[in-house]
Each structure stands twice: as C-alpha cells, then as structure tokens.
Amino acid sequence: MLTRQRGSAVRRPSRYGNGEAQVHLRGLLTENLYLNLERSGATAATCGSGVTYGRPAPLESARWWARNTEAGAGSGAVDWPCRSMTQSVVVQVGQCGNQIGCCFWDLALREHAAVNKKGIYDEAISSFFRNVDTRVVGDGGSISKGKICSLKARAVLIDMEEGVVNEILQGPLRDVFDSKQLITDISGSGNNWAVGHKVFGSLYQEKILEKLRKSAEHCDCLQCFFIIHSMGGGTGSGLGTFLLKVLEDEFPEVYRFVTSIYPSGEDDVITSPYNSILAMKELNEHADCVLPIDNQSLFDIISKIDVMVNSGKLGAAIKPKSLVTSSTGVFKKRQEKPFDAMNNIVANLLLNLTSSARFEGSLNMDLNEISMNLVPFPQLHYLVSSLTPLYTLADVNIPPRRLDQMFSDAFSKDHQLIRADPRHSLYLACALMVRGNVQISDLRRNIERLKPSLQFVSWNQEGWKTSLCSVPPVGHSHSLLALANNTCVKPTFVELRERFIRLYKKKAHLHHYLQIEGMEESCFSEAVSSLSALIQEYNQLDATKSMPVEDLPRLNVAV
Amino acid sequence: MVLRLPIAHFFEGVCFGLFLSMSIVTVQLGQCGNQIGFEVFDALFNDSHCPRGLCSKKENEAYQASCKERFFSEEENGVLLARAVLVDMEPKVINQTLSKAARSGRWKYGQHSCFCQKQGSGNNWAYGYSVHGPRHEESIMNLIRKEVEKCDSLSGFFIIMSMAGGTGSGLGAFVTQNLQDQYSSALKMNQIIWPYGTGEVIVQNYNSILTLSHLYRSSDALLVHENDAVHKICAKLMNIKQISFCDINQVLAHQLGSVFQPTYSGEGSFHYRRNPLGDLMENLVPHPEFKMLGVRNIPQMSENSLAYSTFTWAGLLKHLRQMLISNAKMEEGIDWQVRPPLSGLPPLGKMSVNREIHFNTSIANLVILRGKDAHSADVGAFKDPALYTSWLEPVHAFNVWKTQRAFRKYERSAALVSNSQSLVKPLDRIVGKAWNMFASRAYLHQYTKFGIEEEDFLDSFTLLEQVIASYCNL
C-alpha cells in the first residue's frame, strides 16, 4: 500500500499539525512585536532580526523598511542612465519545494534589508521582488522606482494539497505572496510521480501556464526560472518535472535551474526510487542546470554545526546569527523546526548563487555564465555545491589562514550538499563564487594552492570560473559557494538505479503507476536507460583519470 | 635647463595653436574594459594635473593641454569629459564606473556616452559577437559617431576589452570590425586583457582565440596586458599584500598613461607629438603579420619605497634592455645571463616554442623617457642590430620619445613598447589549450547555438598558428 507520506524523509506531515503551527506563529508574532517595541530606534545594523513582514495594511513593507533600516533619512533614488537588470522567478513545487521556498523568501528579504538601508526599491531587490502599491485595485500597480511600498515575491507556489501553502499564507510571509500566485489542490499526489506528472500535469497545465505567464509579464527581462522540488515524492517530482517541459516550450530563452532534493537511502517513501528515476529522465532532458542535494548531507552538516556550537571551546566565539542554518537570531533554538535548519542551507545556496548577479562586485558572474562555464556537454548539467564557512567566528579580524580554510573546506566531502567526494573524483569544471571581503589575490592564491590536490579532465586543466561579489551574506564577513561539475555525483545516480532495480524486479507497487493514463512499462525502461546513459558518460570520463594529460598534435601551417 | 627654458617659452607662445594634439576616442567594453577605462582616465587626469611635473609652468601647461586634447573635451563649466564611449551588456558596472568618475569631481563621462542592456553575454563570445553585436550595432556606432564629431581631428580609437569574457571579447571584436568598416582611415588599437593562466573563465581559451583571430583582421595593433604579469607587479614591486582588481587596474593604467601621455615630437623639439596613435603604429607595426605589442615600465614601486630611491637614466635603461631581451615583465628577477646572439656566428636555428626561449628577438621597439634630463639619456644599447629581426635595420626598428615632464611621482621613468616574441609563449599556450578542448568538442554547443560553427573555430586556429609560426621565425 502506498503511504500518504511526502517525498523526503525528514518532511513528515505529522510535524505540521495545523494546531501546532498556529500556536507557534502566534508566539512568533508576539515575540517580534515585543522586540520591535523594545528596539524602536535601534541601530540599522541589527535589522536582520526581529523582522515582521508585511501585514494587511497597505504600504506595510515600507513601514517595515523604515523601522528596520535607516530609511527615515529619505533620499531620492539616483537616476542612472542604465536601469534594470534581469529578474528571476522561483517556482516551488510540492511540500519540500514550498518549505525551502519559504525559507528562501525569508532570507532573501533579510539580505536585501541588510544591504538596502534606505528602503528604496532598487535593481538588486527587483531581481526577486516586485514593488506593488496594494491600494491599487486589481493586479496591484507595479511601481518601478522610489520607495518600497509592498514587496511581492516573483514566485509561483504549486502544491497538490493545501497544508504547507496554507501555512505559508497564515505565516509571517503571507503578504509577500498573493492568491494569484498559488496553485493548490486538495487530493495530493500520493507519492506517485505518475499522478503528479500525468494526472495533475494535464489537469493544471493551463492554470500553471497562466500563472507563469503572469509572473513573466511582471518582469522586464526575465532571465531564469528557479525550480525547487524533491525527487522522491509525487507532486514535486511529478508535477515539478512536468513544469520543466512547459517552461521549455513556453520560455525557451529563459534558463531553468532546478534545485532537486534527492531521497536518502533510508528514505521511508517506498516508491521514491520510481519517482526519482522517472523525474531524472525529465531533468536530463529539460533542465539547464540541476543542483542535486540530499537530505542526509544537510543533516550531517547540521549535526556538525551543533557539535561545534555546543563544544565549550568554540561555542562562545561563534558570532550570533552567522550560522548558515539559522533564519533569525531571535528564536530560541528549541522553537525552530529541525528541518528549517536544513531548508535554510538550501535557501542560502540559492542566495549565494544569485548574489553576484544581484549585487556589485569587482568580478561579476551573471546567471547565464553558470551553465556557459560549467556545462561542457548538454547532458552533464549536474552541479555539486558546497557552502563555506558554516559559521563565522565572532572576532572581526580574519587571519589569512582562516580565509584559506574556507577554500579548503569547500572541497572536503563533509561540506558538500550531496554525499560526494569531489577531491577523489574528476573535475570537468569548477566555479568559486566568493562574497564579502575577499580580493582577487586571495582567490588566485587558493586556486594555486588547491589545484595540485584536484584532478581535472584532460581538456580542461584550468577549469576555473571565479567571481567576487562585494556584499557578504548577512552575519558573515565573507563566504564561498563552490559549484563543481564533477564525476562524484555518479554514486548517487548509481545507488538510485540499484534501489530502483531492486524494486522494479519485484514489480512492487507498479500497478499504482500503470493504472494512470499515459503510463506504460516503457516509461520505466526509458527512464532507467536515460539514467544509465548518463552514468555511462560519467564512467567514460572517470576512465580518463588514469591517463596522462597530453597535448594533441596541432594544426600545421606552412610558413 | 636654464638656457633652454626661454626657447621653449618662445616656441610654445608662437606655435601653441598649430600643434594641438589629435584626439583619441576610447571605447570601454565589458566589466574589465570599463573598470580599466576609468582608471586610465583617472591616471591621465591626475598626472596632467599634478602640481609638480618637475618642469616649468609653461611646459606643464602645454603638456596638460596636449593631454586634454587627446583624451578629454571640456564642458562649459570647465569640467573635463572623457572622450569615451562605455559599452556593457549589463548595468551594474557602468553605473559603478559613472558614479566613481562623478565622485572624482574633476572629470567625468558624458551624460549620453554609455550604452548598456539588461542581460550580459554570459561569457559567451558567440553571444556577444553574433547576438548583441548586430542587435545593438546602430546604437553603439551612433554613440561612437557622436564622440568622434566632438573631436577637431581624430587620431583613432583605443578599444579596451578583456578577451576571456563574452561582452568585451565578442562585442569588442564586433565593434572593432565595424570601426574598421566605417572609419577605415582612423587607427584602431585594442587594449587586450589576457586572462590568468590558471583560469578565471572556463571557456576563456575559446573566447580568446576567437577574439584574437578577429582582431588580427580588423585592428591595427593589439596592446596586450597579462593579468598574471600585472598581478606579479602588484605583489613584488608595489608590495601590496591583498591585491584587488582595483590595484591591478591602477598598475595597468599607469603603464598605459606612460605610453599615451604627451612626448616631444622629435629630437630637440619641444612641441608635443600630435598624432600619438599614428606615430606608435608607424614605429611599431611594420608588417600586418606582426601586431602584438607589450609594455614594460621602470621603475614601478610603492610610494614608500620611492622616497628612498634615486635613479639614473643609465641604470634604468640597462635594466629595461635586459628586461626586453630576457623577456622579463618587471625589473625583479631579471635573468642577466641572457645575451644577444653574437653577430658573425651562424644563427642557432629557428626558435621553437617548445624549446626554452632565452633570447627575445624584437621586430620593433619604442622607448619613452619622461623626466629630468631625458634629452641626455643614452639609448644606444637599444640600437644593437642583434636585438632585431634580420629584415629590419635598427634605424627603422627603434625609436625613442622623450619629455622633460616627469610622469606622476617618478622623477625619471621609462616605458618600453615592443613588438617582440615575448607574447608567443602565452599565445601558444592559449591556442594549445583551446585546441585540446576543441578536440573533445566540449562547450561547442554553446557557440553553435549562436551561429559560431566549428569552421569558424578552425579558421581562428589556422590564423593564430600562422601568427605563432611567423613570430617564431623571426
């Protein structure tokens, strides 16, 4: 029998009893109000905490900005001849996707609040948010410049049940979304990819398209869709990958970056190997870049941080609010849901990935540079990511040694967001996206230091892409996101295939899929051969590892 | 000195108007081009307005006027406007550059001199060249035309771009080609930023070969700066611990300033040279097969060290010559063992890029001396025929430009612009890496998507192999 549990192991409906959520939220708001009263006139530097996002009253965001930043000073926007950069739309699908999305919007607001102290709707904010005058009836008049009125996330929220989306709508982020951005159903996909992909896909295609078009109309140069979903369940996996094809057909010019949460081995959704394999085929064919993440790695990172924080030696030295996992500094730890920490890591990944496109820096990296640099062959678009440092020590002076440690950690296997060991596998390409107080010489020094311990494919021996963004993440002085196109993703895929084959041999649960219109056994065999072809490509690359790097004979010219 | 001054006064008084310099329009492309462009104008402005040029007031004024005419126009309120067009495909860098210039308060960019779009070229040469180029051709060429119309007489274009990325390299190649079509008589010199050898953009070798091969067809000269070399100068000579792009760009701007600031038009003359680009090309690019130029400077050091140093022309020139023949980019770590081949002995055979290059053969050299007693400096050592390829006489291959006006904070300083074998190795490395990648067909789909086919790559490879072979056979 299929269970009604969600795709990934750590996200169980039982944790989301609505009663519990209500109590929790009430507590949150009270605490915030209290803090705001206490801190009226507090310094701007602390604006990352005690945030209450928009409330029903119009112009709430503006007030929030004024309260939490130096906006009171009131300065006009500088009118540059070159306005407007690109925008991105986040499409969060399924329970997992929406929970991560929620963390993302929370952190994105905090980040922009920390940078944009004047409360002016600027280029950087516009990449993820619309500025809307909620007093205008109807669609809400978009305002392109001036003060922040009310910010609306450039997002489409899709879930085939109502729980998580309702929770978001009742939570502190409720005014960042409006009902026009949501698509929900009540029946759920029952952890069945085919239900999500085939049933809900055809049922909601028009509606999804309409919301996507609407979100695209609000952009003046839409560059990228970020899809967040999990692979193991029904909605995120099935409908999430259905959406990819829709996006490809409707917006062929717009990049599709997919953040996919892979099930871990001990996953308790029994059909997760089916769902993941079927979803993999779609990712292979329709995504520009996939950032695979697994729950186990996120969990390990959190355990590591916990040990650090609680060990007497370091605990006191860690700067508050600087954990890669923390959403705010005001909540006591006991109040945070355990997977909030995990979701915050993913949210931070997306923030860091887009920071160089949003903020200034001496070496910018636009989103379209990611696939250009990191995807040598269209199919090999799976990027292993790592975030460092996981926390910042409280003292401000960073000795170079500690800065160098940040670079070393980015290559160690305990900092990867998927269980993988890039150091002992083959690099096709590697991007280092640095934020904060780091200069080009630090970057070059570390590349030269680390290069000898890493193996690059013969035709890309200097496969580095670098960027320097001057704005660090909130609470940090500097940070690094490493993206690797590395054969170390292969074991995840191999393991997935093995789990699939074990299940498929017994034909276990197969009838749940085959009874869906449009599903045939060939769907499974095609999916598994698509995955095998991908694994084979990685095998072939791995086979070149032991070969000496030789220059090929060059063109001869007559002199 | 004392005797000379009245004569100088006399000449300046009489002929000032007749000897106005021709102007150069600078085109800054992409993030790199715009960041460097700003530093160049800032360096030019600060140098020409520094209170003590260690020369007479009159002479300083003439120098200033000449610099102004070359690189700036004047607004009614006396604020100088850079003769520049800023082009980028994303807004952040241009906004930053404009505001930095405005903040300087002394010079700025023209209000309508920039062009930018929302979405960059994504490190894709093909996107810059085949998509952005044709799409924005008219707007960009219009901006350039307006800037040209502001010049009384145009010497040519100085195009600043990197070759690793997409906008500077791809759009830069496109714009240069258009300039060649529309202003065929004006000279085009491209300032090229050569990427770090250890990689800063993964497709940098592809982008570089496409850029170089296209520029070889449309540009008159490529002035090359290697990031690695400039980075080393920052670390070793300037003593900067944490090097930023700003530091690197300032060193670069210093080197360019030392080349482009005014110098006397000839031996014994005290007028400033009218057509710097034209003279530069005439001296340094005697054959279209050889158009890659490099710059070396001496001295270069931090202000702290400068206070404790004195220099003689003989010492500076001795170092500079050894830097040239041993192919050192800076005065530290020069190999003093390298000697020119003895004349009369049979030549050691043609140079091969695979063999260690010891002696760096030149096609042409230009030494630029700035500062005290520059007229008395002896540059005879650069006239040795052994330094040059056999088919050019030193009298044609070597030139010296001078001015008494000191450059920036250096009482005496020398720059050497040379067309020599020194860029063969880096070029060979880039072509080799690109070739290895090309053989695996990696990343090609990103280029063919925008109409740059394998044939185009092969054309570029062929042209550059030809260039490498020609330089090797000097």
Tab-separated table of C-alpha atoms in Angstrom, chain A residues 80-86 123 220-223 253 255 355-366 368-369 371-378 403 428-431 437-442 444-445 447-448 451 458-460 462-466 468 549-559, chain B residues 31 35 90-96 98-99 111 114-125 127 196-205 207 228 231 241-245 248 427-429 431-433 435-437 439-447 449 458 461-462 465-466 468-470 473:
chain	number	residue	atom	x	y	z
A	80	TRP	CA	21.176	56.232	-13.709
A	81	PRO	CA	21.063	56.058	-17.446
A	82	CYS	CA	21.295	52.303	-17.287
A	83	ARG	CA	18.435	50.887	-15.347
A	84	SER	CA	17.176	47.489	-14.644
A	85	MET	CA	18.890	44.205	-14.628
A	86	THR	CA	17.399	40.791	-15.078
A	123	GLU	CA	17.789	46.982	-9.023
A	220	ASP	CA	11.097	43.361	-17.774
A	221	CYS	CA	13.902	40.970	-18.557
A	222	LEU	CA	13.221	37.509	-17.234
A	223	GLN	CA	16.422	35.520	-17.187
A	253	GLU	CA	15.129	31.554	-23.853
A	255	TYR	CA	17.178	29.401	-18.091
A	355	SER	CA	24.327	37.209	-5.240
A	356	SER	CA	26.849	38.125	-7.891
A	357	ALA	CA	24.054	38.761	-10.358
A	358	ARG	CA	22.175	40.957	-7.875
A	359	PHE	CA	24.905	42.913	-6.123
A	360	GLU	CA	28.013	44.792	-7.161
A	361	GLY	CA	31.428	43.262	-7.177
A	362	SER	CA	34.795	43.543	-8.816
A	363	LEU	CA	34.226	40.347	-10.791
A	364	ASN	CA	30.589	39.776	-11.596
A	365	MET	CA	29.036	36.484	-12.515
A	366	ASP	CA	25.683	36.612	-14.169
A	368	ASN	CA	23.848	32.890	-17.718
A	369	GLU	CA	27.545	32.394	-17.011
A	371	SER	CA	25.749	26.987	-17.481
A	372	MET	CA	28.113	28.522	-20.041
A	373	ASN	CA	31.084	27.723	-17.837
A	374	LEU	CA	30.013	24.637	-16.005
A	375	VAL	CA	28.157	22.593	-18.616
A	376	PRO	CA	30.599	21.296	-21.247
A	377	PHE	CA	28.070	18.879	-22.731
A	378	PRO	CA	24.331	19.493	-22.564
A	403	LEU	CA	40.234	32.528	4.881
A	428	LEU	CA	35.049	18.805	-15.502
A	429	ALA	CA	34.731	22.371	-14.295
A	430	CYS	CA	34.604	24.299	-11.053
A	431	ALA	CA	33.199	27.686	-10.079
A	437	ASN	CA	35.868	40.973	1.995
A	438	VAL	CA	37.978	38.799	-0.287
A	439	GLN	CA	40.249	40.010	-3.065
A	440	ILE	CA	41.455	38.505	-6.303
A	441	SER	CA	44.847	37.689	-4.777
A	442	ASP	CA	43.163	35.536	-2.090
A	444	ARG	CA	44.351	33.172	-7.001
A	445	ARG	CA	46.468	32.046	-4.054
A	447	ILE	CA	43.386	28.183	-6.598
A	448	GLU	CA	47.118	27.684	-6.939
A	451	LYS	CA	44.912	22.831	-7.760
A	458	SER	CA	42.490	16.452	-19.627
A	459	TRP	CA	40.859	19.034	-21.872
A	460	ASN	CA	40.029	21.420	-19.068
A	462	GLU	CA	42.406	25.150	-15.822
A	463	GLY	CA	38.675	24.697	-15.478
A	464	TRP	CA	38.048	27.522	-13.010
A	465	LYS	CA	35.362	30.146	-13.083
A	466	THR	CA	35.629	32.831	-10.433
A	468	LEU	CA	33.835	38.310	-6.453
A	549	VAL	CA	47.491	14.519	-19.872
A	550	GLU	CA	48.986	15.018	-23.294
A	551	ASP	CA	48.841	17.812	-25.773
A	552	LEU	CA	47.266	16.826	-29.028
A	553	PRO	CA	49.083	17.347	-32.327
A	554	ARG	CA	48.297	20.808	-33.554
A	555	LEU	CA	47.431	22.223	-36.929
A	556	ASN	CA	50.390	22.552	-39.239
A	557	VAL	CA	50.850	25.765	-41.105
A	558	ALA	CA	53.170	26.380	-43.968
A	559	VAL	CA	55.442	29.297	-43.239
B	31	GLN	CA	33.282	44.762	-16.991
B	35	GLN	CA	36.901	49.228	-14.883
B	90	GLU	CA	24.552	44.633	-18.037
B	91	PRO	CA	24.020	47.786	-15.993
B	92	LYS	CA	25.933	47.272	-12.754
B	93	VAL	CA	29.483	48.013	-13.843
B	94	ILE	CA	28.619	51.035	-15.966
B	95	ASN	CA	26.621	52.600	-13.150
B	96	GLN	CA	29.520	51.982	-10.811
B	98	LEU	CA	29.909	56.573	-13.915
B	99	SER	CA	29.472	57.261	-10.257
B	111	GLN	CA	25.885	62.076	-19.892
B	114	CYS	CA	27.083	54.933	-22.366
B	115	PHE	CA	25.141	52.031	-23.688
B	116	CYS	CA	24.011	49.093	-21.665
B	117	GLN	CA	21.477	46.337	-21.687
B	118	LYS	CA	19.952	44.176	-19.026
B	119	GLN	CA	21.435	40.822	-19.712
B	120	GLY	CA	25.141	40.168	-20.150
B	121	SER	CA	26.759	37.940	-22.733
B	122	GLY	CA	27.266	35.149	-20.226
B	123	ASN	CA	30.945	34.625	-21.042
B	124	ASN	CA	29.857	33.504	-24.479
B	125	TRP	CA	31.873	35.101	-27.266
B	127	TYR	CA	26.536	35.723	-27.887
B	196	TYR	CA	45.083	34.420	-15.753
B	197	GLY	CA	46.800	31.268	-16.969
B	198	THR	CA	45.281	29.263	-14.138
B	199	GLY	CA	41.821	30.131	-15.331
B	200	GLU	CA	39.222	32.745	-14.480
B	201	VAL	CA	36.599	31.862	-17.069
B	202	ILE	CA	36.413	28.258	-18.133
B	203	VAL	CA	35.841	28.991	-21.796
B	204	GLN	CA	38.499	31.709	-21.783
B	205	ASN	CA	40.696	29.920	-24.306
B	207	ASN	CA	36.870	33.214	-26.315
B	228	ASP	CA	49.426	37.228	-14.340
B	231	HIS	CA	49.379	40.680	-10.612
B	241	LYS	CA	49.548	42.210	0.369
B	242	GLN	CA	45.915	41.718	-0.571
B	243	ILE	CA	45.661	42.561	-4.249
B	244	SER	CA	42.327	43.768	-5.584
B	245	PHE	CA	41.237	44.291	-9.165
B	248	ILE	CA	45.725	45.615	-10.853
B	427	LEU	CA	49.635	32.766	-27.254
B	428	ASP	CA	50.889	29.281	-27.936
B	429	ARG	CA	49.599	28.140	-24.553
B	431	VAL	CA	45.915	28.062	-28.658
B	432	GLY	CA	47.114	24.705	-27.325
B	433	LYS	CA	44.554	24.603	-24.528
B	435	TRP	CA	42.816	23.032	-29.290
B	436	ASN	CA	42.708	20.295	-26.649
B	437	MET	CA	39.242	21.376	-25.617
B	439	ALA	CA	39.244	18.123	-29.928
B	440	SER	CA	36.942	16.864	-27.164
B	441	ARG	CA	34.178	19.078	-28.566
B	442	ALA	CA	33.422	20.315	-25.092
B	443	TYR	CA	31.348	23.508	-24.874
B	444	LEU	CA	30.971	23.767	-28.645
B	445	HIS	CA	27.189	23.502	-28.375
B	446	GLN	CA	27.163	26.825	-26.534
B	447	TYR	CA	28.771	28.500	-29.563
B	449	LYS	CA	23.726	27.807	-30.638
B	458	LEU	CA	39.181	26.156	-37.377
B	461	PHE	CA	43.143	28.209	-35.134
B	462	THR	CA	44.698	28.436	-38.590
B	465	GLU	CA	49.038	29.108	-35.749
B	466	GLN	CA	50.239	31.263	-38.629
B	468	ILE	CA	52.784	31.908	-33.868
B	469	ALA	CA	54.891	30.492	-36.685
B	470	SER	CA	55.693	33.951	-38.011
B	473	ASN	CA	60.653	32.503	-37.327
